[in-house]
CSV table of C-alpha atoms in Angstrom, one decimal:
chain,number,residue,atom,x,y,z
A,1135,MET,CA,0.1,0.0,0.0
A,1136,PHE,CA,2.8,2.4,1.0
A,1137,GLU,CA,4.7,1.6,-2.2
A,1138,GLN,CA,1.7,2.3,-4.2
A,1139,ILE,CA,1.1,5.7,-2.5
A,1140,LEU,CA,4.7,6.6,-3.2
A,1141,TRP,CA,4.4,5.4,-6.8
A,1142,TRP,CA,1.3,7.3,-7.7
A,1143,ALA,CA,2.4,10.4,-5.8
A,1144,GLY,CA,5.6,10.3,-7.7
A,1145,ASN,CA,3.9,10.0,-11.1
A,1146,ALA,CA,1.4,12.7,-10.3
A,1147,ALA,CA,4.2,15.2,-9.3
A,1148,GLU,CA,6.2,14.3,-12.5
A,1149,ALA,CA,3.2,14.9,-14.7
A,1150,PHE,CA,2.4,18.2,-12.8
A,1151,LEU,CA,6.1,19.4,-13.2
A,1152,LEU,CA,6.0,18.6,-16.9
A,1153,LEU,CA,2.7,20.5,-17.4
A,1154,ARG,CA,4.2,23.4,-15.5
A,1155,SER,CA,7.3,23.3,-17.7
A,1156,PHE,CA,5.2,23.8,-20.7
A,1157,LYS,CA,3.3,26.7,-19.2
A,1158,GLU,CA,6.5,28.5,-18.0
A,1159,ARG,CA,8.5,27.3,-21.0
A,1160,LEU,CA,11.1,25.9,-18.6
A,1161,TYR,CA,11.8,22.9,-20.9
A,1162,GLU,CA,13.5,25.3,-23.3
A,1163,LYS,CA,16.1,26.2,-20.7
A,1164,TYR,CA,16.6,22.8,-19.1
A,1165,PRO,CA,15.9,20.3,-21.9
A,1166,ALA,CA,17.9,17.5,-20.4
A,1167,PHE,CA,16.2,17.7,-17.0
A,1168,TYR,CA,12.7,17.6,-18.4
A,1169,PHE,CA,13.7,14.8,-20.9
A,1170,TYR,CA,14.9,12.9,-17.7
A,1171,LEU,CA,11.6,13.5,-15.9
A,1172,ALA,CA,9.6,12.5,-19.1
A,1173,ILE,CA,11.7,9.3,-19.4
A,1174,VAL,CA,11.1,8.3,-15.8
A,1175,LEU,CA,7.4,9.0,-16.0
A,1176,LEU,CA,6.9,7.1,-19.3
A,1177,LEU,CA,9.0,4.2,-17.9
A,1178,GLN,CA,6.9,4.0,-14.8
A,1179,LEU,CA,3.7,3.9,-16.8
A,1180,PHE,CA,5.2,1.4,-19.2
A,1181,ARG,CA,6.3,-0.8,-16.3
A,1182,PHE,CA,2.8,-0.6,-14.9
A,1183,SER,CA,1.3,-1.8,-18.0
A,1184,VAL,CA,3.7,-4.7,-18.2
A,1185,PHE,CA,3.0,-5.6,-14.6
A,1186,VAL,CA,-0.7,-5.7,-15.4
A,1187,LEU,CA,-0.6,-7.4,-18.8
A,1188,TYR,CA,2.5,-9.6,-18.5
A,1189,PRO,CA,3.2,-10.1,-14.8
A,1190,LEU,CA,5.7,-12.9,-15.4
A,1191,ALA,CA,7.9,-10.7,-17.6
A,1192,PHE,CA,7.8,-7.8,-15.2
A,1193,PRO,CA,10.9,-8.6,-13.0
A,1194,ALA,CA,13.2,-9.0,-16.0
A,1195,PHE,CA,11.7,-5.9,-17.7
A,1196,TYR,CA,12.1,-3.9,-14.5
A,1197,TRP,CA,15.8,-4.7,-14.1
A,1198,TYR,CA,16.7,-4.2,-17.8
A,1199,THR,CA,15.1,-0.8,-17.8
A,1200,GLN,CA,16.5,0.2,-14.5
A,1201,PHE,CA,19.7,1.6,-16.1
A,1202,LEU,CA,17.9,4.0,-18.4
A,1203,PRO,CA,17.1,6.7,-15.9
A,1204,ALA,CA,20.6,6.4,-14.4
A,1205,THR,CA,22.1,6.8,-17.8
A,1206,VAL,CA,19.9,9.8,-18.8
A,1207,GLY,CA,20.8,11.3,-15.4
A,1208,TYR,CA,24.3,12.0,-16.8
A,1209,ALA,CA,22.7,14.4,-19.3
A,1210,VAL,CA,21.1,16.2,-16.2
A,1211,ILE,CA,24.6,16.5,-14.7
A,1212,ILE,CA,26.1,17.9,-17.9
A,1213,GLU,CA,23.3,20.4,-18.1
A,1214,ILE,CA,23.9,21.4,-14.4
A,1215,PHE,CA,27.6,21.9,-15.2
A,1216,LYS,CA,26.9,24.0,-18.3
A,1217,GLN,CA,24.2,26.1,-16.9
A,1218,GLY,CA,25.6,26.6,-13.4
A,1219,LEU,CA,29.1,27.7,-14.4
A,1220,LYS,CA,28.4,29.4,-17.7
A,1221,SER,CA,28.9,32.8,-16.1
A,1222,SER,CA,32.2,31.8,-14.5
A,1223,PRO,CA,34.6,30.4,-16.9
A,1224,GLY,CA,37.4,30.3,-14.3
A,1225,ALA,CA,35.3,28.2,-11.9
A,1226,ALA,CA,34.2,26.1,-14.9
A,1227,ARG,CA,37.7,25.4,-15.9
A,1228,MET,CA,38.6,24.4,-12.4
A,1229,ALA,CA,35.6,22.1,-12.2
A,1230,ARG,CA,36.3,20.6,-15.7
A,1231,THR,CA,39.9,19.7,-14.6
A,1232,VAL,CA,38.7,18.0,-11.4
A,1233,LEU,CA,35.9,16.2,-13.3
A,1234,TRP,CA,38.2,14.8,-16.0
A,1235,GLY,CA,40.6,13.7,-13.3
A,1236,LEU,CA,37.8,12.0,-11.5
A,1237,LEU,CA,36.5,10.2,-14.6
A,1238,GLY,CA,40.0,9.1,-15.4
A,1239,ALA,CA,40.3,7.6,-11.9
A,1240,VAL,CA,37.0,5.8,-12.3
A,1241,ILE,CA,37.9,4.4,-15.7
A,1242,LEU,CA,41.3,3.2,-14.5
A,1243,LYS,CA,39.6,1.5,-11.5
A,1244,VAL,CA,37.2,-0.3,-13.7
A,1245,VAL,CA,40.0,-1.4,-16.1
A,1246,VAL,CA,42.2,-2.6,-13.1
A,1247,ASP,CA,39.2,-4.4,-11.6
A,1248,ALA,CA,38.5,-6.1,-15.0
A,1249,LEU,CA,42.1,-7.2,-15.4
A,1250,SER,CA,42.7,-8.3,-11.9
A,1251,SER,CA,39.4,-10.3,-11.3
A,1252,PRO,CA,38.9,-13.3,-13.5
A,1253,THR,CA,35.2,-13.5,-12.5
A,1254,TRP,CA,34.5,-9.9,-13.4
A,1255,SER,CA,31.6,-9.3,-15.8
A,1256,MET,CA,29.5,-6.4,-16.7
A,1257,ALA,CA,26.4,-7.9,-15.4
A,1258,THR,CA,27.7,-9.2,-12.0
A,1259,SER,CA,24.9,-7.6,-10.3
A,1260,PHE,CA,22.1,-5.2,-11.5
A,1261,THR,CA,22.1,-3.4,-8.1
A,1262,GLY,CA,25.8,-3.2,-8.0
A,1263,LEU,CA,26.0,-1.7,-11.5
A,1264,GLU,CA,23.3,0.9,-10.8
A,1265,ARG,CA,25.1,1.7,-7.5
A,1266,ASN,CA,28.3,2.3,-9.3
A,1267,LEU,CA,26.6,4.5,-11.9
A,1268,ARG,CA,24.9,6.6,-9.2
A,1269,THR,CA,28.2,6.8,-7.2
A,1270,VAL,CA,30.0,8.4,-10.1
A,1271,GLN,CA,27.1,10.7,-10.5
A,1272,ALA,CA,27.4,11.6,-6.7
A,1273,LEU,CA,31.0,12.4,-7.1
A,1274,LEU,CA,30.4,14.6,-10.2
A,1275,ILE,CA,27.7,16.5,-8.4
A,1276,SER,CA,29.9,16.8,-5.3
A,1277,VAL,CA,32.6,18.4,-7.4
A,1278,ILE,CA,30.3,20.9,-9.1
A,1279,THR,CA,28.7,21.8,-5.8
A,1280,ILE,CA,32.1,22.4,-4.2
A,1281,VAL,CA,33.3,24.6,-7.0
A,1282,LEU,CA,30.0,26.6,-7.0
A,1283,THR,CA,30.4,27.0,-3.1
A,1284,LEU,CA,34.1,28.0,-3.2
A,1285,TYR,CA,33.6,30.5,-6.0
A,1286,LYS,CA,30.3,31.7,-4.9
A,1287,VAL,CA,28.8,31.5,-8.3
A,1288,PRO,CA,25.4,33.0,-8.4
A,1289,ASN,CA,22.6,30.9,-10.0
A,1290,SER,CA,18.9,31.1,-10.6
A,1291,ARG,CA,16.4,29.6,-8.2
A,1292,ASN,CA,15.4,27.1,-10.9
A,1293,LEU,CA,18.9,25.6,-11.3
A,1294,LYS,CA,19.5,25.5,-7.5
A,1295,GLY,CA,16.3,23.5,-7.1
A,1296,ILE,CA,17.2,21.1,-9.9
A,1297,MET,CA,20.7,20.6,-8.5
A,1298,PHE,CA,19.7,20.3,-4.9
A,1299,GLY,CA,16.8,17.9,-5.6
A,1300,TYR,CA,18.8,15.7,-7.9
A,1301,GLY,CA,21.7,15.6,-5.5
A,1302,LEU,CA,19.5,14.7,-2.7
A,1303,TYR,CA,18.1,11.8,-4.7
A,1304,ILE,CA,21.4,10.7,-5.8
A,1305,CYS,CA,22.6,10.6,-2.3
A,1306,ALA,CA,19.7,8.5,-1.1
A,1307,SER,CA,20.2,6.2,-4.1
A,1308,VAL,CA,23.9,5.6,-3.4
A,1309,MET,CA,23.4,4.8,0.2
A,1310,SER,CA,20.3,2.5,-0.4
A,1311,LEU,CA,21.8,0.8,-3.3
A,1312,ALA,CA,25.1,0.2,-1.5
A,1313,PHE,CA,23.1,-1.3,1.4
A,1314,GLY,CA,21.0,-3.3,-1.0
A,1315,SER,CA,23.9,-4.8,-2.8
A,1316,LEU,CA,25.1,-6.6,0.4
A,1317,PRO,CA,24.5,-10.3,0.2
A,1318,GLY,CA,21.1,-11.0,1.9
A,1319,ASN,CA,19.8,-7.5,1.8
A,1320,ALA,CA,18.4,-7.6,-1.7
A,1321,THR,CA,15.3,-9.3,-0.5
A,1322,ARG,CA,14.6,-7.0,2.4
A,1323,PRO,CA,12.0,-4.4,1.5
A,1324,GLY,CA,13.2,-1.8,4.0
A,1325,TRP,CA,16.2,-0.4,2.0
A,1326,ARG,CA,14.0,-0.3,-1.2
A,1327,HIS,CA,11.9,2.5,0.2
A,1328,VAL,CA,14.8,4.8,0.7
A,1329,GLN,CA,15.2,5.5,-3.0
A,1330,PRO,CA,11.6,6.2,-3.8
A,1331,ILE,CA,11.2,8.4,-0.7
A,1332,GLY,CA,14.3,10.3,-1.8
A,1333,TYR,CA,13.0,10.7,-5.3
A,1334,LEU,CA,9.6,11.9,-3.9
A,1335,ALA,CA,11.4,14.4,-1.7
A,1336,ALA,CA,13.4,15.6,-4.9
A,1337,LEU,CA,10.0,15.9,-6.7
A,1338,PHE,CA,8.7,18.2,-4.0
A,1339,ILE,CA,11.7,20.4,-4.1
A,1340,TRP,CA,11.5,20.6,-7.9
A,1341,THR,CA,7.8,21.5,-7.8
A,1342,TYR,CA,8.6,24.2,-5.4
A,1343,THR,CA,11.6,25.7,-7.1
A,1344,LEU,CA,10.4,25.1,-10.7
A,1345,TRP,CA,6.9,26.6,-10.2
A,1346,SER,CA,7.9,29.6,-12.2
A,1347,ARG,CA,10.7,30.6,-14.5
A,1348,TYR,CA,13.3,32.8,-12.6
A,1349,PRO,CA,15.8,34.8,-14.5
A,1350,ASP,CA,19.5,34.2,-14.2
A,1351,PRO,CA,21.3,36.3,-11.7
A,1352,GLU,CA,23.0,39.5,-13.3
A,1353,THR,CA,26.5,38.7,-14.5
A,1354,GLU,CA,29.2,41.1,-13.4
A,1355,GLU,CA,30.7,43.4,-15.8
A,1356,ASP,CA,33.9,42.1,-17.4
A,1357,SER,CA,36.8,44.0,-16.1
A,1358,LYS,CA,40.6,44.1,-15.7
A,1359,ILE,CA,40.2,41.1,-13.3
A,1360,GLU,CA,40.6,38.8,-16.4
A,1361,ARG,CA,44.1,39.9,-17.4
A,1362,ASP,CA,45.3,40.1,-13.8
A,1363,TYR,CA,44.7,36.5,-12.7
A,1364,ARG,CA,48.4,35.7,-12.3
A,1365,LEU,CA,48.9,38.8,-10.2
A,1366,ILE,CA,45.9,38.0,-7.9
A,1367,ALA,CA,47.0,34.5,-7.5
A,1368,GLU,CA,50.6,35.6,-6.6
A,1369,GLN,CA,49.4,38.1,-4.1
A,1370,THR,CA,47.1,35.7,-2.4
A,1371,SER,CA,49.8,33.0,-2.3
A,1372,ARG,CA,52.2,35.6,-0.9
A,1373,ALA,CA,49.8,36.6,1.8
A,1374,LEU,CA,49.2,33.0,2.9
A,1375,SER,CA,52.9,32.2,2.7
A,1376,LYS,CA,53.8,35.1,5.0
A,1377,ILE,CA,51.3,33.8,7.5
A,1378,ARG,CA,52.7,30.3,7.2
A,1379,SER,CA,56.3,31.5,7.7
A,1380,TYR,CA,55.4,33.1,11.0
A,1381,PHE,CA,53.8,29.9,12.2
A,1382,LYS,CA,56.9,28.0,11.2
A,1383,MET,CA,59.1,30.3,13.3
A,1384,GLY,CA,57.9,28.3,16.2
A,1385,GLY,CA,57.0,29.1,19.7
A,1386,GLU,CA,55.6,27.2,22.5
A,1387,LEU,CA,53.8,24.8,20.1
B,464,MET,CA,30.0,-4.0,6.0
B,465,SER,CA,33.4,-2.3,5.4
B,466,GLN,CA,32.7,-2.5,1.7
B,467,LEU,CA,29.9,0.0,2.2
B,468,LEU,CA,32.2,2.6,3.6
B,469,PRO,CA,33.3,4.2,0.3
B,470,TYR,CA,29.7,4.5,-0.9
B,471,PHE,CA,28.6,6.0,2.4
B,472,GLY,CA,31.6,8.3,2.3
B,473,VAL,CA,30.6,9.5,-1.2
B,474,GLY,CA,27.0,10.0,0.1
B,475,PHE,CA,28.1,12.0,3.0
B,476,LEU,CA,30.5,14.1,0.8
B,477,LEU,CA,27.6,14.9,-1.5
B,478,LEU,CA,25.3,15.6,1.4
B,479,SER,CA,27.7,17.9,3.2
B,480,ALA,CA,28.5,19.7,-0.1
B,481,LEU,CA,24.8,20.3,-0.8
B,482,ILE,CA,24.2,21.5,2.8
B,483,LEU,CA,27.1,24.0,2.6
B,484,TRP,CA,26.0,25.2,-0.8
B,485,ALA,CA,22.4,25.6,0.3
B,486,ARG,CA,23.5,27.5,3.5
B,487,GLN,CA,25.7,29.7,1.4
B,488,SER,CA,22.9,30.3,-1.1
B,489,LEU,CA,20.5,31.4,1.7
B,490,THR,CA,23.0,33.8,3.4
B,491,THR,CA,24.8,35.3,0.4
B,492,ARG,CA,23.0,37.5,-2.0
B,493,LYS,CA,25.7,38.8,-4.3
B,494,GLY,CA,29.4,38.6,-4.7
B,495,SER,CA,29.9,42.3,-4.6
B,496,VAL,CA,28.4,42.5,-1.1
B,497,ALA,CA,31.3,40.4,0.2
B,498,LEU,CA,33.7,42.7,-1.5
B,499,SER,CA,32.2,45.8,0.2
B,500,MET,CA,31.5,44.1,3.5
B,501,PRO,CA,34.4,45.8,5.5
B,502,CYS,CA,33.0,49.2,4.6
B,503,LYS,CA,29.7,48.4,6.3
B,504,ARG,CA,31.2,47.6,9.6
B,505,SER,CA,30.1,50.2,12.2
B,506,SER,CA,32.8,52.8,13.0
B,507,GLY,CA,31.6,53.9,16.3
B,508,VAL,CA,34.9,54.0,18.1
B,509,GLY,CA,37.1,53.4,15.1
B,510,SER,CA,38.3,56.9,14.6
B,511,ALA,CA,39.1,57.3,18.3
B,512,THR,CA,41.0,54.0,18.6
B,513,PRO,CA,44.7,54.1,18.0
B,514,ARG,CA,46.0,52.1,15.0
B,515,ARG,CA,47.9,49.7,17.2
B,516,ASP,CA,46.4,46.3,17.0
B,517,LEU,CA,44.1,45.4,19.8
B,518,GLY,CA,45.7,41.9,19.8
B,519,GLU,CA,48.9,43.4,21.1
B,520,ARG,CA,47.1,45.1,23.9
B,521,ILE,CA,45.2,41.9,24.9
B,522,PHE,CA,48.4,39.9,25.1
B,523,ASP,CA,50.7,42.6,26.4
B,524,PRO,CA,52.9,41.0,29.2
B,525,HIS,CA,53.1,44.3,31.0
B,526,ASP,CA,49.4,44.2,31.9
B,527,TRP,CA,49.7,40.7,33.4
B,528,ASP,CA,52.9,41.6,35.2
B,529,PHE,CA,51.2,44.6,36.8
B,530,VAL,CA,48.1,42.6,37.8
B,531,ARG,CA,50.3,39.8,39.2
B,532,ARG,CA,52.4,42.3,41.2
B,533,GLU,CA,49.7,44.6,42.5
B,534,THR,CA,46.5,42.5,42.9
B,535,THR,CA,45.0,39.5,44.7
B,536,SER,CA,44.7,36.1,43.2
B,537,GLY,CA,40.9,36.6,42.8
B,538,ILE,CA,41.5,39.6,40.6
B,539,GLN,CA,44.3,37.8,38.7
B,540,ARG,CA,41.8,35.0,38.0
B,541,LYS,CA,39.1,37.4,36.8
B,542,PHE,CA,41.8,39.1,34.6
B,543,GLN,CA,42.8,35.9,33.0
B,544,GLN,CA,39.2,35.0,32.3
B,545,GLU,CA,38.4,38.3,30.7
B,546,ARG,CA,41.6,38.2,28.6
B,547,THR,CA,40.7,34.7,27.4
B,548,VAL,CA,37.4,35.8,26.1
B,549,LEU,CA,39.0,38.8,24.4
B,550,ALA,CA,41.8,36.8,23.0
B,551,ILE,CA,39.5,34.2,21.5
B,552,SER,CA,37.2,36.8,19.9
B,553,TRP,CA,40.4,38.5,18.6
B,554,LEU,CA,41.6,35.3,17.0
B,555,ARG,CA,38.2,34.5,15.6
B,556,ARG,CA,38.3,37.9,13.9
B,557,THR,CA,41.8,37.2,12.5
B,558,ARG,CA,40.5,33.9,11.2
B,559,ARG,CA,37.7,35.8,9.4
B,560,GLN,CA,40.3,38.0,7.9
B,561,VAL,CA,42.2,35.0,6.5
B,562,SER,CA,38.9,33.7,5.1
B,563,PHE,CA,38.1,37.2,3.7
B,564,ILE,CA,41.4,37.1,1.7
B,565,MET,CA,40.3,33.8,0.1
B,566,ARG,CA,36.9,35.0,-0.6
B,567,THR,CA,38.2,38.1,-2.3
B,568,HIS,CA,40.5,35.9,-4.4
B,569,ALA,CA,37.7,33.5,-5.4
B,570,LEU,CA,35.4,36.4,-6.3
B,571,GLY,CA,38.3,38.0,-8.3
B,572,VAL,CA,39.3,34.9,-10.2
B,573,ARG,CA,36.1,33.0,-10.9
B,574,ARG,CA,35.5,34.7,-14.2
B,575,SER,CA,39.1,34.5,-15.3
B,576,LYS,CA,39.7,32.3,-18.3
B,577,ASN,CA,43.4,31.9,-17.3
B,578,LEU,CA,42.7,30.3,-14.0
B,579,GLN,CA,45.2,27.6,-13.1
B,580,PRO,CA,43.7,24.6,-11.2
B,581,THR,CA,47.0,23.7,-9.6
B,582,MET,CA,47.6,27.2,-8.2
B,583,GLU,CA,44.0,27.3,-7.0
B,584,LEU,CA,44.4,23.9,-5.3
B,585,LYS,CA,47.6,25.0,-3.6
B,586,LEU,CA,46.0,28.2,-2.4
B,587,LEU,CA,43.0,26.2,-1.1
B,588,LEU,CA,45.2,23.9,0.9
B,589,SER,CA,47.3,26.7,2.2
B,590,TYR,CA,44.1,28.5,3.3
B,591,LEU,CA,42.6,25.4,5.0
B,592,SER,CA,45.8,24.7,6.9
B,593,LEU,CA,46.0,28.2,8.2
B,594,VAL,CA,42.4,28.2,9.2
B,595,MET,CA,43.1,25.0,11.1
B,596,LEU,CA,46.1,26.6,12.8
B,597,CYS,CA,44.0,29.5,13.9
B,598,ASP,CA,41.5,27.0,15.4
B,599,VAL,CA,44.3,25.2,17.2
B,600,LEU,CA,45.4,28.5,18.7
B,601,ILE,CA,41.9,29.3,19.8
B,602,GLY,CA,41.8,25.9,21.4
B,603,LEU,CA,45.1,26.4,23.1
B,604,ILE,CA,44.1,29.7,24.6
B,605,TRP,CA,40.8,28.3,25.7
B,606,LEU,CA,42.7,25.5,27.5
B,607,ARG,CA,45.8,27.3,28.8
B,608,GLY,CA,44.7,31.0,28.9
B,609,PRO,CA,46.3,33.9,27.0
B,610,VAL,CA,49.2,34.4,29.4
B,611,ARG,CA,50.6,31.0,28.9
B,612,THR,CA,50.2,31.1,25.1
B,613,ARG,CA,51.5,34.6,24.8
B,614,ARG,CA,54.6,33.6,23.0
B,615,ILE,CA,52.6,31.9,20.2
B,616,VAL,CA,50.2,34.6,20.0
B,617,GLU,CA,53.0,37.3,19.8
B,618,GLN,CA,53.9,35.7,16.4
B,619,THR,CA,50.4,36.0,15.2
B,620,PHE,CA,50.5,39.7,15.7
B,621,HIS,CA,53.3,39.8,13.1
B,622,TRP,CA,51.4,37.8,10.5
B,623,THR,CA,48.3,39.7,11.1
B,624,ALA,CA,50.0,42.9,10.2
B,625,ARG,CA,51.7,41.3,7.2
B,626,LEU,CA,48.3,39.8,6.2
B,627,ARG,CA,46.7,43.2,6.3
B,628,ALA,CA,49.4,44.7,4.1
B,629,ALA,CA,49.2,41.8,1.7
B,630,PHE,CA,45.4,42.1,1.7
B,631,GLU,CA,45.5,45.7,0.8
B,632,GLN,CA,48.0,45.0,-2.1
B,633,LEU,CA,45.7,42.2,-3.3
B,634,LEU,CA,42.6,44.4,-3.1
B,635,ALA,CA,44.3,47.2,-5.0
B,636,ILE,CA,44.6,44.8,-7.9
B,637,VAL,CA,41.3,43.1,-7.7
B,638,ASP,CA,39.1,46.1,-7.2
B,639,PRO,CA,41.1,49.4,-7.5
B,640,ALA,CA,38.0,51.5,-7.6
B,641,ASN,CA,36.9,50.4,-4.2
B,642,HIS,CA,40.4,49.9,-2.7
B,643,LYS,CA,40.4,53.2,-1.0
B,644,ALA,CA,37.1,52.7,0.8
B,645,LEU,CA,37.9,49.1,1.6
B,646,GLU,CA,41.2,50.1,3.1
B,647,THR,CA,39.5,52.5,5.4
B,648,GLY,CA,36.9,50.0,6.4
B,649,PHE,CA,39.5,47.3,6.9
B,650,ASN,CA,41.7,49.5,9.1
B,651,GLN,CA,38.7,50.6,11.1
B,652,GLY,CA,37.7,47.0,11.6
B,653,THR,CA,41.2,46.0,12.7
B,654,ALA,CA,41.4,49.0,15.1
B,655,GLN,CA,38.1,48.1,16.7
B,656,SER,CA,38.7,44.5,17.0
């Protein structure tokens, strides 16, 4: 019963969000996000019809389509990256470097795992694979969020909502999928509720923040700051080094 | 169970980042506000206060020598308690100034296309270690009192002065138009602290 309530509430919220996006023309600004929502909604309805018409085929269908939203989720992250850092090329460059480094490390780990484990296969576990996809997403969103925080990059309320809601959902997904991938936990129903509840919470955040279309914050006027980066960095570095040198002089510490 | 730790670690990292970001979004309105923040500090006694750093006066050994020589142990204890409160608040303010330098830097370079990730990372690590050192000092003073940690704190006077000079140089580059006003505000803030 509880699962059904979650399921219907989620579908209703998704349909509502999509309708609002047409009214406010938000889908033009965030196409990947609304594509993701549409995919999730269509998938849910499709699964429901399979469950009613072909109940025996439902488990296999469910697991094989489980990766679709996780994969489309990467498009949402790319959109968050592009939209969130478009006014700050410096911060975007910083984020891009860290993101490439991160992706490189993940790919390296997958290759090393594949070579070192003779029993490794892509379909070792559906839950495990989805968990890994979501974990990489969590790392990517973490990097973008940290860069946005460090450089205080201003963003519209719409984008903040998308990012916060999606981040929260990914966080719930990673934790619940990690717990669920443990032997013996896959059959327990408890951990399965965390992800739908997280998604419903994200839907509420999106409904609140994407109710209307908000303008992007005003961008600063371009100035001499651009050509002076090296000088600024040197001055900051010098200031911090001076402080450090006084600490190094010692004392009672 | 230990195999879950990396995933929970990633989950907590994301959650913490989101909370910090949401907190910042709720408290910060615009970057320019941060740049002009020192000017907004009230200057009630600023003009009347001598330019000498308040930190020097808080940790001045002569005060303690006088109190120890001329007063009872009760007054000495009271003196130490009050100086501890003052010292901690002074250090907290100094810590804010260190943070302000990094904030100014971040606001200045975020639009730069020439930004160097390695340099940024180096600065970030340097800043974080200094903030931690400030926190350690605060902890030491809280535990041992300002008189016993005077020697350490004496060295912080020097770097605070240098920090201020370096900050002014930095600001002159980042925001030359507002530099004069900021310099005044920063000096007033330091004098009051």
